[in-house]
Short mmCIF file of C-alpha atoms in Angstrom, two decimals:
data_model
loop_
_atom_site.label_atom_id
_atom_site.label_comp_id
_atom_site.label_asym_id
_atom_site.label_seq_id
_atom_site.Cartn_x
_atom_site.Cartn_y
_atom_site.Cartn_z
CA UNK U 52 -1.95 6.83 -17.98
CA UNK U 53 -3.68 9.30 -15.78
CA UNK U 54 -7.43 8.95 -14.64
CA UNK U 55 -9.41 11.18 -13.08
CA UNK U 56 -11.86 10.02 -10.57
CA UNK U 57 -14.26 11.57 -7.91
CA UNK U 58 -13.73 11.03 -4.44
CA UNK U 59 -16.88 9.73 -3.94
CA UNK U 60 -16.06 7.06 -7.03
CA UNK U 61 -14.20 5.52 -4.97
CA UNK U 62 -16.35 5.14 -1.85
CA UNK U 63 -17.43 1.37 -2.41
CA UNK U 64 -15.21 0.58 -4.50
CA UNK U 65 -14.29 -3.44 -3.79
CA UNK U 66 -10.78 -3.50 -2.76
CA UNK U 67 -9.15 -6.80 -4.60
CA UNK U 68 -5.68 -8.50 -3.72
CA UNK U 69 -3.80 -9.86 -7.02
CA UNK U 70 -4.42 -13.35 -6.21
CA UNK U 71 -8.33 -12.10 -6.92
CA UNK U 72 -9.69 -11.71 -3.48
CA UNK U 73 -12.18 -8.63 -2.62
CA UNK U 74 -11.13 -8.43 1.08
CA UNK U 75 -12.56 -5.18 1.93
CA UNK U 76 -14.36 -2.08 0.54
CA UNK U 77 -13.38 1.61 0.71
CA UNK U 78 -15.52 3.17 3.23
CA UNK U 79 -14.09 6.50 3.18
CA UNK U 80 -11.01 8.29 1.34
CA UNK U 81 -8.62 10.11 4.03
CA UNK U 82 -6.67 12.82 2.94
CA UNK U 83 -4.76 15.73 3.45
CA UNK U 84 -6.14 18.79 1.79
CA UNK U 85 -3.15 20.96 2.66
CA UNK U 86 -0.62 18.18 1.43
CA UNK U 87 -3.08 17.51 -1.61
CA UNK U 88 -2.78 14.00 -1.64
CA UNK U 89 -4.80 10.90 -0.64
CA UNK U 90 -3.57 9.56 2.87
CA UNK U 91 -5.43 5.86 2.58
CA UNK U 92 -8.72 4.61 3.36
CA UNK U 93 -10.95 3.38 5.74
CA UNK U 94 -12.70 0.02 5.37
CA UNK U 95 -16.01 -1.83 4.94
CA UNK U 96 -16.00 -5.75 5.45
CA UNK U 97 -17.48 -7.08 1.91
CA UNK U 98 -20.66 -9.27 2.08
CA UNK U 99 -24.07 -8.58 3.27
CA UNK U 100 -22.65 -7.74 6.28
CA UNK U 101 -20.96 -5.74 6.05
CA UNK U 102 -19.33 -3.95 9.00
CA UNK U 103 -16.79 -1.07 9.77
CA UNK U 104 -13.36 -2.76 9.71
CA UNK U 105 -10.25 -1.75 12.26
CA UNK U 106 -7.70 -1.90 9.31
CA UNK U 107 -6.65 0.77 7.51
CA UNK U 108 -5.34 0.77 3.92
CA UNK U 109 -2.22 3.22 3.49
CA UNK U 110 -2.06 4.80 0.05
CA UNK U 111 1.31 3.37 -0.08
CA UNK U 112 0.64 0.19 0.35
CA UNK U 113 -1.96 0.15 -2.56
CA UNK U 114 -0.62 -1.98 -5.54
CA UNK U 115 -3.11 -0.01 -8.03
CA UNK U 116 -6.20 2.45 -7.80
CA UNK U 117 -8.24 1.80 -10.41
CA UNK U 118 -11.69 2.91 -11.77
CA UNK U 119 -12.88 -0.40 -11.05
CA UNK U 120 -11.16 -1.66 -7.79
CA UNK U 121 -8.89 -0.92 -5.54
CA UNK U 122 -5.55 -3.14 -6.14
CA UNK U 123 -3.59 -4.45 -2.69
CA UNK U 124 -0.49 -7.45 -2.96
CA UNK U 125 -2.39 -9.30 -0.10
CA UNK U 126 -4.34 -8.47 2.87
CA UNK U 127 -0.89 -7.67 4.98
CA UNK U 128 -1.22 -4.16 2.61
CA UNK U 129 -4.00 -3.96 6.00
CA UNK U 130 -2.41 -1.70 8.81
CA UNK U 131 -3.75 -0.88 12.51
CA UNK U 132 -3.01 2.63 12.26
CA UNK U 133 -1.53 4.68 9.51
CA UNK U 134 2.00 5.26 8.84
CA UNK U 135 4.32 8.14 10.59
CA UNK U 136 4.95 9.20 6.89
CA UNK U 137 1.11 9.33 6.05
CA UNK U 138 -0.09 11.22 9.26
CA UNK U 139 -0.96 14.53 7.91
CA UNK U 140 -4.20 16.53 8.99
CA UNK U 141 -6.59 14.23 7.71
CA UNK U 142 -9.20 17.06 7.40
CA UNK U 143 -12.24 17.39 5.31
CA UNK U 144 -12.63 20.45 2.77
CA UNK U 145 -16.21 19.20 1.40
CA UNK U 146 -18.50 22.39 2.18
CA UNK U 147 -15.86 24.62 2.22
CA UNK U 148 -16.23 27.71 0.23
CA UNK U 149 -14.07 28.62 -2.63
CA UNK U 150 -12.05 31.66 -3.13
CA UNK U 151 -9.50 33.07 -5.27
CA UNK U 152 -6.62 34.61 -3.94
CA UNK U 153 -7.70 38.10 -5.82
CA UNK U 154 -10.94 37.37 -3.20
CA UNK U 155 -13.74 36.35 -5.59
CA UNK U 156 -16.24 33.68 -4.03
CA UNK U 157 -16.85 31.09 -6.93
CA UNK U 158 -18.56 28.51 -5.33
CA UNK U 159 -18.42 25.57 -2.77
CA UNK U 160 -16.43 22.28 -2.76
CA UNK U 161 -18.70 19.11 -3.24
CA UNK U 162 -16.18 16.47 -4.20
CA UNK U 163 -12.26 15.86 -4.73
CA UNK U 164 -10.83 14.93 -7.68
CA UNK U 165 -7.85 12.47 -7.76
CA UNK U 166 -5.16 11.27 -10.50
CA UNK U 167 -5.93 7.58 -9.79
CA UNK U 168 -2.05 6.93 -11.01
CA UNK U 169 -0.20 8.62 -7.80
CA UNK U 170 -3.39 9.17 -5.66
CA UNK U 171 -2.82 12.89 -5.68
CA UNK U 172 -5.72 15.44 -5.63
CA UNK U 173 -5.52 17.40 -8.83
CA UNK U 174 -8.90 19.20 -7.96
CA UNK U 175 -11.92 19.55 -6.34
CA UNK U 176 -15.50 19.75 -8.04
CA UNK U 177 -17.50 22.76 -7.09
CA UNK U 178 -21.04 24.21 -6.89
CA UNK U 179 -20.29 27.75 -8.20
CA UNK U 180 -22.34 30.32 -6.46
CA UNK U 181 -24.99 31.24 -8.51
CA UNK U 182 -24.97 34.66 -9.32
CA UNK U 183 -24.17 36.02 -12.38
CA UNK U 184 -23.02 32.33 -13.85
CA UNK U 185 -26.24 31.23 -15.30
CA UNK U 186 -25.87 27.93 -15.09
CA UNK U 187 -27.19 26.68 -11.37
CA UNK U 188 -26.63 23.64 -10.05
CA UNK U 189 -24.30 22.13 -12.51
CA UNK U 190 -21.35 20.63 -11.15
CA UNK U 191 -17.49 22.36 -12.58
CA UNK U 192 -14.35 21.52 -11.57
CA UNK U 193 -11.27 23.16 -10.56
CA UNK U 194 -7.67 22.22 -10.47
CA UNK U 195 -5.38 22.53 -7.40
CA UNK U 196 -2.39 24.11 -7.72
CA UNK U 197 0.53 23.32 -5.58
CA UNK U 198 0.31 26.13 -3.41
CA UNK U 199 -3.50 25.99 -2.75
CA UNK U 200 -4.20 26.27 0.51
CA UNK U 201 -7.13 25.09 2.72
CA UNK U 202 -8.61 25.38 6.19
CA UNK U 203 -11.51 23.61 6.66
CA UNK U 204 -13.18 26.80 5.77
CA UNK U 205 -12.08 28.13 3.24
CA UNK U 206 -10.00 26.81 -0.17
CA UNK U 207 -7.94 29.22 -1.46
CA UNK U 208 -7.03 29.05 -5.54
CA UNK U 209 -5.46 31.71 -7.50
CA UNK U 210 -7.42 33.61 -9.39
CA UNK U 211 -5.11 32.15 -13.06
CA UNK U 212 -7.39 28.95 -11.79
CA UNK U 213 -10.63 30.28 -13.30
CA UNK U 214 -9.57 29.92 -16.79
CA UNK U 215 -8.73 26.27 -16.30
CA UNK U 216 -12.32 25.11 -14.85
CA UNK U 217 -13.80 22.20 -16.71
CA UNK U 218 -17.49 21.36 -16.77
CA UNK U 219 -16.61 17.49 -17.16
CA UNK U 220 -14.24 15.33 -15.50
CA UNK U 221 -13.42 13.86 -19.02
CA UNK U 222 -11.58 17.15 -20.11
CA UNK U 223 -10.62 18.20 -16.62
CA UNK U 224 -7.39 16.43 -16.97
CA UNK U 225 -5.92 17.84 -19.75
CA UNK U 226 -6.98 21.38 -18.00
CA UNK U 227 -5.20 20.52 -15.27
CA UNK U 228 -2.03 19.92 -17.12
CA UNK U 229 -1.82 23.02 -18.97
CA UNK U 230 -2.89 24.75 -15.60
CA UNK U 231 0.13 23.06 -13.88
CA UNK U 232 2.58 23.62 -16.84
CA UNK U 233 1.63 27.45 -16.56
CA UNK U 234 1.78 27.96 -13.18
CA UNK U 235 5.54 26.45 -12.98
CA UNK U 236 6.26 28.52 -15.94
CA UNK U 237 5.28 31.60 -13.75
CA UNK U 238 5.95 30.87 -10.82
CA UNK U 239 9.75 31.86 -11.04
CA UNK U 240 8.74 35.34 -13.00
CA UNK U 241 6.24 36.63 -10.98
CA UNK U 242 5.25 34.99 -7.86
CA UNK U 243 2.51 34.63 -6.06
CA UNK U 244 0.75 37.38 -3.60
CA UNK B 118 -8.29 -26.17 -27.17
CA UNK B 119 -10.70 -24.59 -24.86
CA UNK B 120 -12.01 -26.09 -21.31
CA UNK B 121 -15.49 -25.10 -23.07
CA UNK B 122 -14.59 -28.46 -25.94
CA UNK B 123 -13.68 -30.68 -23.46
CA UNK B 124 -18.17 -30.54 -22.09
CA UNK B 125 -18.77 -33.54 -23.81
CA UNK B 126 -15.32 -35.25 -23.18
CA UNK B 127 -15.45 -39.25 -22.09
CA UNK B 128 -12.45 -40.60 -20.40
CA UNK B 129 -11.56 -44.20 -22.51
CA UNK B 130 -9.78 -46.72 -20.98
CA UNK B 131 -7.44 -47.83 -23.97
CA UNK B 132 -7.18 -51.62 -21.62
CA UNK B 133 -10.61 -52.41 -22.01
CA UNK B 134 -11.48 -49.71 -24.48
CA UNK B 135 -14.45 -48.56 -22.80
CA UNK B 136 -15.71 -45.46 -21.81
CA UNK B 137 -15.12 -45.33 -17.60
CA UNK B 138 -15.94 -41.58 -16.50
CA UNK B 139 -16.67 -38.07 -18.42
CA UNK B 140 -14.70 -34.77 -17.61
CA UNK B 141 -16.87 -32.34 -15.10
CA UNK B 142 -13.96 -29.98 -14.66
CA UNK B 143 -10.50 -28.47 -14.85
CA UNK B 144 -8.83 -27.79 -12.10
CA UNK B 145 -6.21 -24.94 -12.43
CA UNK B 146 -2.50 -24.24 -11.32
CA UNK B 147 -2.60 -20.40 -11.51
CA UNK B 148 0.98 -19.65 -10.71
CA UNK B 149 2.18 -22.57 -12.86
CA UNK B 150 -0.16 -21.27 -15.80
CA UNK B 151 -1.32 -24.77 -16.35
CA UNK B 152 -4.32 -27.29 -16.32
CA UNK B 153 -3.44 -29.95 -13.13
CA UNK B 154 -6.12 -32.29 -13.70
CA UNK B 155 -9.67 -33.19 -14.46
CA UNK B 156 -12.66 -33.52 -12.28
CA UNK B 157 -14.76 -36.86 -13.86
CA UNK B 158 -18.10 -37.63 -13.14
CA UNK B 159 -20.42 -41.12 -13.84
CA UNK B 160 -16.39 -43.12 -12.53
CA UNK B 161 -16.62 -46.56 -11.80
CA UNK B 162 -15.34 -46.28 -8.16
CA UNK B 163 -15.24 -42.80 -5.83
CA UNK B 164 -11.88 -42.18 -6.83
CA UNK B 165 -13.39 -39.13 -9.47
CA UNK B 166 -9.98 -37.06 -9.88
CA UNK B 167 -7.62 -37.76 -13.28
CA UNK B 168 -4.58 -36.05 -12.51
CA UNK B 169 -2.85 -34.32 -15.54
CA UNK B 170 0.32 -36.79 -15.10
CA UNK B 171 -1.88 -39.80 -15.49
CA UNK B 172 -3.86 -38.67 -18.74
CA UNK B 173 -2.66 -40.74 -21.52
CA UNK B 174 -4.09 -38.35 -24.00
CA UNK B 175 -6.36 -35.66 -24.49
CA UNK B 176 -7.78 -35.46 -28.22
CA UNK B 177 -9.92 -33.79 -29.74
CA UNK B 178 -13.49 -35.88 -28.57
CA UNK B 179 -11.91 -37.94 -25.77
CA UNK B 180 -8.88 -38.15 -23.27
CA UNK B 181 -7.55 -41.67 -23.05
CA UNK B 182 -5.85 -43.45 -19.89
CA UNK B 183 -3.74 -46.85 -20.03
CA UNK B 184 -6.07 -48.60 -16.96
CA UNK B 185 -8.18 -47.04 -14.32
CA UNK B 186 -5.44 -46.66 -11.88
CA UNK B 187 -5.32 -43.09 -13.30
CA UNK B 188 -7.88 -42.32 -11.31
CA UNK B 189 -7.42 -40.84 -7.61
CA UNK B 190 -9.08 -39.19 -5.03
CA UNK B 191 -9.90 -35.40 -5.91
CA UNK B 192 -7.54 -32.91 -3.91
CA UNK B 193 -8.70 -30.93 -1.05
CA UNK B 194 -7.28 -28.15 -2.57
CA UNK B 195 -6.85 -26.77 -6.14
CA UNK B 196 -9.03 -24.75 -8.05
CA UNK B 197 -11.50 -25.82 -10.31
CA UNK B 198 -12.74 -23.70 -13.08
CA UNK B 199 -16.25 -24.04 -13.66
CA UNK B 200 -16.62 -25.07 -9.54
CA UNK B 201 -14.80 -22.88 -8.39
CA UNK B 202 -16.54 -19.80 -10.41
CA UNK B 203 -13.63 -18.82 -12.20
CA UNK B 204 -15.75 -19.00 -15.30
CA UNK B 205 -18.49 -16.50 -15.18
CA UNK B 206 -16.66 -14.23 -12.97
CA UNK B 207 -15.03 -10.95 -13.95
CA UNK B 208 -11.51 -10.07 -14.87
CA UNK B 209 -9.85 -6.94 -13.39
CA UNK B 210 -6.35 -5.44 -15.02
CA UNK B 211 -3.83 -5.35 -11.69
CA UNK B 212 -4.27 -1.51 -12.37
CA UNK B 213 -7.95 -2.07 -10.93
CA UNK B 214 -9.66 -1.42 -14.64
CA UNK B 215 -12.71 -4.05 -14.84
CA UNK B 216 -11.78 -5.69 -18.64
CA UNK B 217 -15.03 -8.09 -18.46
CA UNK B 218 -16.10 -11.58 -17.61
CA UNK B 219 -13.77 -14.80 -17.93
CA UNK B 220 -15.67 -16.66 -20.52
CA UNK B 221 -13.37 -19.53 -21.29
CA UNK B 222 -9.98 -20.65 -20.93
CA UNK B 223 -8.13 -22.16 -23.42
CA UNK B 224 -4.92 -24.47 -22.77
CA UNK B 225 -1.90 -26.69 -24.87
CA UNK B 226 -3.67 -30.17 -24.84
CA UNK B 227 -0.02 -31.42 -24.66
CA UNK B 228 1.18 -29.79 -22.08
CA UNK B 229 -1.68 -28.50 -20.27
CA UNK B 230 -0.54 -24.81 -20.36
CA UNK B 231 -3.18 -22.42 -20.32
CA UNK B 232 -2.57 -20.59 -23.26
CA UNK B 233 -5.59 -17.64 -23.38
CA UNK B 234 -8.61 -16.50 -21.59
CA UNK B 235 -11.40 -15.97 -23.46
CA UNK B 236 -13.63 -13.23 -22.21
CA UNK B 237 -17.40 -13.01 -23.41
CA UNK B 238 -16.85 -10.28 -25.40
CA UNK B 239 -15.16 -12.12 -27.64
CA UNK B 240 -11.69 -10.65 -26.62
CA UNK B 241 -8.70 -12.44 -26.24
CA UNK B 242 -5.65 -11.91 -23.25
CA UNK B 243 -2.81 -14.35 -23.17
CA UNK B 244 -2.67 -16.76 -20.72
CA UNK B 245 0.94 -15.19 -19.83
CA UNK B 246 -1.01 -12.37 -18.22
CA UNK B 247 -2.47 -13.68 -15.72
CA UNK B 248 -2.00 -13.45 -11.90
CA UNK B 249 -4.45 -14.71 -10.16
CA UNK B 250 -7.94 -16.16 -9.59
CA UNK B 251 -9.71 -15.61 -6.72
CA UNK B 252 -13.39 -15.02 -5.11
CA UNK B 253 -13.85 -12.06 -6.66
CA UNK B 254 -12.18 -11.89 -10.15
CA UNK B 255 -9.58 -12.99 -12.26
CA UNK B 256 -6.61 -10.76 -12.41
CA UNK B 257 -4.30 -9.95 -15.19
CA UNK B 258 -1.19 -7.96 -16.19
CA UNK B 259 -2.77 -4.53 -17.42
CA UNK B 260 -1.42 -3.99 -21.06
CA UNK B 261 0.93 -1.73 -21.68
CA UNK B 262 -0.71 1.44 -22.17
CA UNK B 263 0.28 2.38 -25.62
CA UNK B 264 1.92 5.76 -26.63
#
């Protein structure tokens, strides 16, 4: 089963080995907005305490991400550095604007949204530029499509994207299905600008 | 049985058929699944620790010994359930899903298997499931997510 959660969800979230141990806390969620996928974390010591740690935690070495903790074998899932394999360009895409590829600002990116089952980025939340939407300040969603691109200025989506925003998380999933399923039954046919 | 019956429990000496120490706690075998022993208060002696092995019986208002050499000096290590805040604490699905707080535990009074936890909502996970107890939480298999 796939869940949905918020980048920021997982910020604090206690990170547990399976013996029942919280060892750490995320601090932060690296990832690689071109690649779309979550790269690891960096860590918080748990306690009062609680200080920056060295160790990193690789997203493959991560038993389970769940809404509720963060799942490691033992502590050795720890690493000084991240893995060749995992070294991508950790960038950040929060404040970016957003624009489809037909060159329509529709808002700016406030939050990721990752498919807690293969840490992947499915999305990103949004603050949609207010003009003409009527609804300011609330919060949509929308999905990522393989080919989105980013850089650290701008995300690009296609434009097919627009039809697939959500206004929850709850029924963002399912809208990013159906988005996926249509893009790779159109990619082949007509391509993409 | 549940650890929560066994409160009240007094430890009778079936020699002298008197009542020598009370149960305080159950200390827990995670990756065995089983009970290993029982921490006893108001003992004769300092020796406060009845090893599983040693219990004669454990019924239903009292576990029995044959003499007080049953009872031996508590292990340094070993995890006790209500002292080591197993009870109380919460229990997390190995897919990181928070299923609620560990209640009770309830085990084979023959064997000393655990058989269930018992969270406090009343819900019920087979004591198969489990993986671990730690600081934090107790861990279990995640079901099977159904289809």
């Amino acid at each position: 089963m796939s869940v949905l959660v918020r980048g920021s969800d997982l910020v604090g979230l206690p990170v547990v080995t399976l013996g029942g141990d919280d060892v750490a806390e995320v601090r932060d969620v690296m990832f690689d907005p071109g690649a779309g996928l979550v790269l690891g974390f960096t860590l918080n010591k748990r306690g009062f305490l609680a200080g920056r740690m060295k160790e990193l935690l690789p997203r493959t070495a991560v038993a389970a991400l769940g809404p509720d903790a963060v799942m490691v074998d033992s502590i050795d899932a720890f690493a000084q550095e991240m893995p060749a394999e995992l070294t991508g360009t950790s960038g950040d895409v929060l404040g970016d604007r957003v624009l489809t590829d037909a060159g329509a600002e529709i808002g700016t990116v406030t939050d990721v949204v990752v498919d807690t089952a293969d840490g992947r980025v499915v999305g990103y939340e949004i603050a949609p530029t207010e003009e003409g939407k009527g609804r300011q300040g609330r919060r949509s969603y929308v999905p990522l499509s393989d080919a989105g691109t980013a850089s650290g200025e701008t995300l690009i989506v296609p434009a097919s994207a627009l039809d697939y925003m959500s206004n929850d998380l709850a029924g963002f999933g399912e809208a990013v299905d159906r988005f996926r399923s249509l893009l790779r039954g159109t990619d082949p046919a007509t391509g993409t600008p | 049985m549940r650890v929560s019956d066994l409160d009240k429990h007094q430890v009778v000496d079936l020699g002298s058929a008197t009542t020598v120490a009370r149960l305080a706690d159950a200390g827990v075998d995670v990756t065995g699944g089983r009970v290993t022993g029982f921490a006893l208060r108001k003992t004769p002696g300092n020796q406060d620790w009845l090893p599983w092995e040693r219990l004669h019986a454990l019924g239903p208002d009292a576990a029995t010994v044959d003499n007080l050499d049953a009872f031996v000096d508590a292990p340094t290590d070993g995890l006790l359930l209500r002292g080591g805040g197993v009870l109380g604490r919460r229990v997390l699905s190995d897919t990181g899903v928070d299923l609620g707080t560990l209640a009770d535990v309830g085990l084979d009074p023959e064997t000393g298997a655990l058989t269930e936890l018992v969270l406090a909502d009343g819900h019920i996970l087979d004591a198969t499931t489990l993986v671990g107890m730690g600081s934090y939480a107790t861990v279990v298999r995640a079901p099977a997510a159904p289809d």
